[in-house]
Coordinates of C-alpha atoms in Angstrom, one line a residue:
X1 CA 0.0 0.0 0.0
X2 CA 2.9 2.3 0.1
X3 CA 4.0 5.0 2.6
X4 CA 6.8 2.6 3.3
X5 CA 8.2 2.2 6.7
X6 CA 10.8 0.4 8.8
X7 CA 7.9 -2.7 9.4
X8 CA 7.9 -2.6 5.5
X9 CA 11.6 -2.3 4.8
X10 CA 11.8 -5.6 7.6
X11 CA 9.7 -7.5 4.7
X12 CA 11.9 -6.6 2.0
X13 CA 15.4 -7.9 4.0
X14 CA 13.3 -10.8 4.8
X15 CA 12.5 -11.7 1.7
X16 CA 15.6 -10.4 0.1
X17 CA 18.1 -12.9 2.5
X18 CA 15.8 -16.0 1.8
X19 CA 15.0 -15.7 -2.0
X20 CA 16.5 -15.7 -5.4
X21 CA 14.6 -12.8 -6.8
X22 CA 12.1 -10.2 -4.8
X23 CA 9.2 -8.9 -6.4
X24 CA 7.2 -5.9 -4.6
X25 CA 3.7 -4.9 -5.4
X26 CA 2.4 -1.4 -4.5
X27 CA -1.1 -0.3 -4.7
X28 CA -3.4 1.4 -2.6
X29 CA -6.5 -0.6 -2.8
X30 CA -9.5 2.1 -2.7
X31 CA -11.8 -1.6 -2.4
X32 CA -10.3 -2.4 1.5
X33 CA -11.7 1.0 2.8
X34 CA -14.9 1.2 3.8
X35 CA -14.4 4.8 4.6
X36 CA -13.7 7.1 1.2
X37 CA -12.0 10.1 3.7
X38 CA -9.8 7.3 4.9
X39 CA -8.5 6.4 1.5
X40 CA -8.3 9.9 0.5
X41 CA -5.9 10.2 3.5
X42 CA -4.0 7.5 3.3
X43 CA -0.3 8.7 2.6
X44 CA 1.2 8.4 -0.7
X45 CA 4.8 9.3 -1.8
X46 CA 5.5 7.2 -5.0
X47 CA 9.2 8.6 -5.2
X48 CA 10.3 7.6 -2.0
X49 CA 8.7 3.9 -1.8
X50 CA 10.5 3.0 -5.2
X51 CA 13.9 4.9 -4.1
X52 CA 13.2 2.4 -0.4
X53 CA 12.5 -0.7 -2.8
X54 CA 16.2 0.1 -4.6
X55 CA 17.9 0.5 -1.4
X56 CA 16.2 -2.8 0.2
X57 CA 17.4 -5.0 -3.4
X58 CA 13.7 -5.2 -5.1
X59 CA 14.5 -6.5 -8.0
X60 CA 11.3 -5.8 -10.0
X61 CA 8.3 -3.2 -8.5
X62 CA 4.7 -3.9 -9.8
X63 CA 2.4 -0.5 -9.3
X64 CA -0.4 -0.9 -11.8
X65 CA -3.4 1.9 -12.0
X66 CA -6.5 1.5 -10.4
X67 CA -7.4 1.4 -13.7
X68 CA -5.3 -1.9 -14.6
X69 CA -6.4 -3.3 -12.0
X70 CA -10.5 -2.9 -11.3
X71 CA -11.3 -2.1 -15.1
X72 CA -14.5 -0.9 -16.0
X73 CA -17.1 -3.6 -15.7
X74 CA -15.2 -5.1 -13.0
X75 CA -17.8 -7.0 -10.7
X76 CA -15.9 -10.4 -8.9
X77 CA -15.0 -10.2 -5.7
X78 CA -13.8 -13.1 -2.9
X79 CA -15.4 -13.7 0.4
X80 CA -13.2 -14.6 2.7
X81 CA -15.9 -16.2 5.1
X82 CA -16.2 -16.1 9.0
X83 CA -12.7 -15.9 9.7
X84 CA -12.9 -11.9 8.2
X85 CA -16.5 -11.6 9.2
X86 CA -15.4 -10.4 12.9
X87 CA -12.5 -8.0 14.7
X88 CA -11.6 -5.7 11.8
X89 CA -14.1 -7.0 9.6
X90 CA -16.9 -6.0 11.8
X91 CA -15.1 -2.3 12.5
X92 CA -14.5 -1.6 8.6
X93 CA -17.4 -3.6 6.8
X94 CA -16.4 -4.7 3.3
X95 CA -12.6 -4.6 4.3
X96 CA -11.4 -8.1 3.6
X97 CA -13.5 -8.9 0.8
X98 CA -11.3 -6.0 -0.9
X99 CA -8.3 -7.2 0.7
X100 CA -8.7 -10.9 -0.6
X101 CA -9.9 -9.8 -3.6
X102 CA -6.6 -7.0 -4.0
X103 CA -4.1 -9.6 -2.9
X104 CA -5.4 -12.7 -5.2
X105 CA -5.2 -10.7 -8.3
X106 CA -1.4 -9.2 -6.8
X107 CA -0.4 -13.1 -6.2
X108 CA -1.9 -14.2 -10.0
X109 CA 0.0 -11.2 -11.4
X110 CA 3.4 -11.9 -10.1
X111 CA 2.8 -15.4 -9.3
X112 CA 5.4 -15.8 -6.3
X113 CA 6.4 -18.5 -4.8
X114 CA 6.2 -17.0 -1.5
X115 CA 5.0 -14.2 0.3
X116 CA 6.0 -12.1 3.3
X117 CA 3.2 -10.4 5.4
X118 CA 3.7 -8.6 8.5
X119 CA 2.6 -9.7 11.9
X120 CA 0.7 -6.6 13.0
X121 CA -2.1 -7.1 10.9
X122 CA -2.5 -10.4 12.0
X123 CA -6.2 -10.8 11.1
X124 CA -5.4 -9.9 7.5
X125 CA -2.6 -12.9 7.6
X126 CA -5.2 -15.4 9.0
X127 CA -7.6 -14.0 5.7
X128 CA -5.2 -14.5 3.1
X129 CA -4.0 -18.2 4.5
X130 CA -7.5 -19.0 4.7
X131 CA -8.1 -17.8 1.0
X132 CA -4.9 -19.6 -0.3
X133 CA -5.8 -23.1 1.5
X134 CA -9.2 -23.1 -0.2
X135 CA -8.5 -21.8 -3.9
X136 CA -5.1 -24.0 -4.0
X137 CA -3.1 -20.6 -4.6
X138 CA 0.6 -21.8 -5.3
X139 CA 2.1 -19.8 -2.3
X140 CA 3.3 -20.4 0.9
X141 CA 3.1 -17.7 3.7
X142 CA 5.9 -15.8 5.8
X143 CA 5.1 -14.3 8.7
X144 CA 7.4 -11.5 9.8
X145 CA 7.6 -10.0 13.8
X146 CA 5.8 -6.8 14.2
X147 CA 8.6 -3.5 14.1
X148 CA 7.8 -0.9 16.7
X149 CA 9.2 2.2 18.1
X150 CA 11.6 2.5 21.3
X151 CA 8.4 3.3 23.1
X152 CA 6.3 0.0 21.7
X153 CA 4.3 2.0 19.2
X154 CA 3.8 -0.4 15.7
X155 CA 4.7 1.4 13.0
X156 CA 2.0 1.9 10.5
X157 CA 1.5 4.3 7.6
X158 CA -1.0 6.2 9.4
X159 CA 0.9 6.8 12.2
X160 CA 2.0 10.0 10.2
X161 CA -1.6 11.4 10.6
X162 CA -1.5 11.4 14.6
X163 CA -0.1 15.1 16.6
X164 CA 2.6 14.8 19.3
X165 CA -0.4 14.4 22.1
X166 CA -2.0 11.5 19.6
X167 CA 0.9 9.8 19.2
X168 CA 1.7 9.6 23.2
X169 CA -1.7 8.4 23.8
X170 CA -1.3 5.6 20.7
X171 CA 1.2 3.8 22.8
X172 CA -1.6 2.6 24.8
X173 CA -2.5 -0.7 22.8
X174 CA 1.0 -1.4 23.3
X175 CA 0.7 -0.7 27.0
X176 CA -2.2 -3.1 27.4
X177 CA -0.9 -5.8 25.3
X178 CA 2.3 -5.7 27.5
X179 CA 0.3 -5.6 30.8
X180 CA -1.3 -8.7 29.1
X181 CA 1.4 -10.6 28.5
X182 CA 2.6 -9.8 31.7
X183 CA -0.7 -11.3 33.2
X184 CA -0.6 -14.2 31.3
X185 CA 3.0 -15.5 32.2
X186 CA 1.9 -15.3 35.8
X187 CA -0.2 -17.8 35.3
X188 CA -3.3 -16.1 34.0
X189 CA -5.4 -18.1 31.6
X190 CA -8.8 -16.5 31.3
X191 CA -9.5 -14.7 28.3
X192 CA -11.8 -12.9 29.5
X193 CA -9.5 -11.3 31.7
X194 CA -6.9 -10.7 29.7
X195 CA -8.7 -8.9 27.1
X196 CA -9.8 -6.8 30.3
X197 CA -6.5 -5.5 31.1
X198 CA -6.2 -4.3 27.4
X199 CA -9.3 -3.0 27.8
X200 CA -8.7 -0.9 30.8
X201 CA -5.4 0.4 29.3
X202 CA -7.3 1.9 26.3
X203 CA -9.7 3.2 28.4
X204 CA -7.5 5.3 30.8
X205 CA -6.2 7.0 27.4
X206 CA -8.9 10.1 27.2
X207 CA -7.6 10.5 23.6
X208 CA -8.0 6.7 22.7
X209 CA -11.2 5.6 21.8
X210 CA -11.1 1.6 21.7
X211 CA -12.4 -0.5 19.0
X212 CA -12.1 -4.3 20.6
X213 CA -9.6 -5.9 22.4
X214 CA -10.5 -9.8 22.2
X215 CA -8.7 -12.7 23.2
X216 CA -8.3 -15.2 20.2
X217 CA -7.2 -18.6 19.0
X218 CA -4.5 -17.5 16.8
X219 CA -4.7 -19.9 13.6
X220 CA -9.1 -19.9 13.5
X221 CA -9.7 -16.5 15.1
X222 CA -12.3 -18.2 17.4
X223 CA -12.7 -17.1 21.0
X224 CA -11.6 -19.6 23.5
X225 CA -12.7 -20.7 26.7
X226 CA -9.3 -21.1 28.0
X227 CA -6.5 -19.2 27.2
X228 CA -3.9 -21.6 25.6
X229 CA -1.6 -21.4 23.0
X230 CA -1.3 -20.5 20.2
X231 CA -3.5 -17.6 20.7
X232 CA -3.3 -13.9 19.8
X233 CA -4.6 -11.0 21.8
X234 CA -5.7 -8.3 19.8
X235 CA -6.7 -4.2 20.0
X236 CA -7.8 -2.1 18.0
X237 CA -8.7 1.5 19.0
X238 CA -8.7 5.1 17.3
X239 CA -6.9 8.0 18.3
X240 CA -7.8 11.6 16.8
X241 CA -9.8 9.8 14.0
X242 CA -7.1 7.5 13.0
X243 CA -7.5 3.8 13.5
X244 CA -4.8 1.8 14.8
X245 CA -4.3 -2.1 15.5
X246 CA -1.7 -3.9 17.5
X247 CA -1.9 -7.7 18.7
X248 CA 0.8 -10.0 20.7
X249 CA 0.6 -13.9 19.5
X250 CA 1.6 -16.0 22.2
X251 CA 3.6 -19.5 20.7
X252 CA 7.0 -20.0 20.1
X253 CA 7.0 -16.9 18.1
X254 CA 4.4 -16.1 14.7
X255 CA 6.0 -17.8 11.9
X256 CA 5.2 -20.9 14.7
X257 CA 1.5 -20.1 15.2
X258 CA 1.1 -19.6 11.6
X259 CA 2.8 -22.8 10.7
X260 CA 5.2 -20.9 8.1

């Protein structure tokens, strides 16, 4: 989607110390947002995401028009089922479908052999295995750690879009996932709970406004009973309009709860 950051840049090395060749794709995919002042806003600097890609070893960029790729007439979309129904798909209706829909014409077009995804969006990893497993797309997945600042912020694009005072009180997700985690390895294994203590952290933000913060298994996205591995807690909130999402997985580390 562009804006590139250092989260981005990790997917590039990543992909660049494993693989022969590196293909990146870069599109902002007006179909994901359910909002249209969100995708008017999202940040866009063509120059400096190609001159990133040259410094990072890209070997070959792919940034087709809107044009190229949702031509006039264009009417097929993907569902990506219950596992996108929920979370982010319940806060930004229509989301998934356009990201399955984006990233299955992106993997048809380039036709890689694998592709790297980044742990903070989470959700949208769990979507896209989902939609490779059941139309036998010839890819397998990497997951790659969430990058954060000193102070435990994850990058995003829209970071950018947050004031001093917004960007202080984003660190809050990161606060309550922390405090989580905390929780958990003293023996706490209610998920209820733990999504409490997230909860509460948002809450004593007066400039955070939280979205969900839900206790999950980690491959199926289903709430659990009992907190037990692998499982992901994640938040979601918005700070001075801008919508932010964070999550911990708790395994041997993502590329392990993800099987990659």
């Amino acid at each position: 989607m562009g804006a590139l950051h250092a989260g981005h840049l990790a997917l590039l090395r990543a992909a660049r110390r494993r693989e022969r060749s590196v293909v990146a794709t870069l599109f902002v995919n007006r179909t994901q947002f359910n909002d249209p002042a969100d995708y008017a806003a999202y940040p866009r600097d063509e120059a400096a995401d190609l001159a990133a890609f040259q410094a990072c070893g890209v070997d070959l960029v792919f940034a087709p028009s809107v044009e190229e790729m949702y031509p006039q007439g264009f009417g097929t979309h993907i569902d990506p089922g219950p596992i996108g129904a929920d979370l982010e798909g319940a806060r930004r209706p229509g989301h998934f479908a356009g990201v399955a829909t984006v990233v299955a014409k992106l993997f048809n077009l380039t036709r890689p052999t694998r592709a790297y995804l980044g742990q903070k969006d989470w959700q949208q990893t769990r979507v896209i295995d989902r939609m490779v497993q059941d139309l036998n797309l010839p890819v397998d997945l990497v997951i790659v750690p969430t990058v954060r600042d000193p102070d435990g912020l994850a990058l995003s694009s829209r970071n950018v879009r947050l004031t001093p005072d917004q960007r202080q009180a984003a660190t809050a997700l990161w606060r309550g996932l922390e405090l989580a985690v905390s929780a958990w390895e003293d023996d706490e294994r209610s998920p209820a709970a733990l999504a409490d203590i997230v909860r509460r952290a948002v809450h004593a933000e007066p400039l955070a406004e939280l979205g969900y913060a839900e206790v999950r298994h980690a491959l199926t996205l289903e709430p659990l009973d009992t907190a037990c591995p692998p499982l992901v807690i994640a938040v979601a909130a918005e700070v001075g309009g801008v919508g932010l999402i964070d999550n911990v997985v708790l395994a041997k580390g993502p590329a392990d709860a993800a099987g990659s």
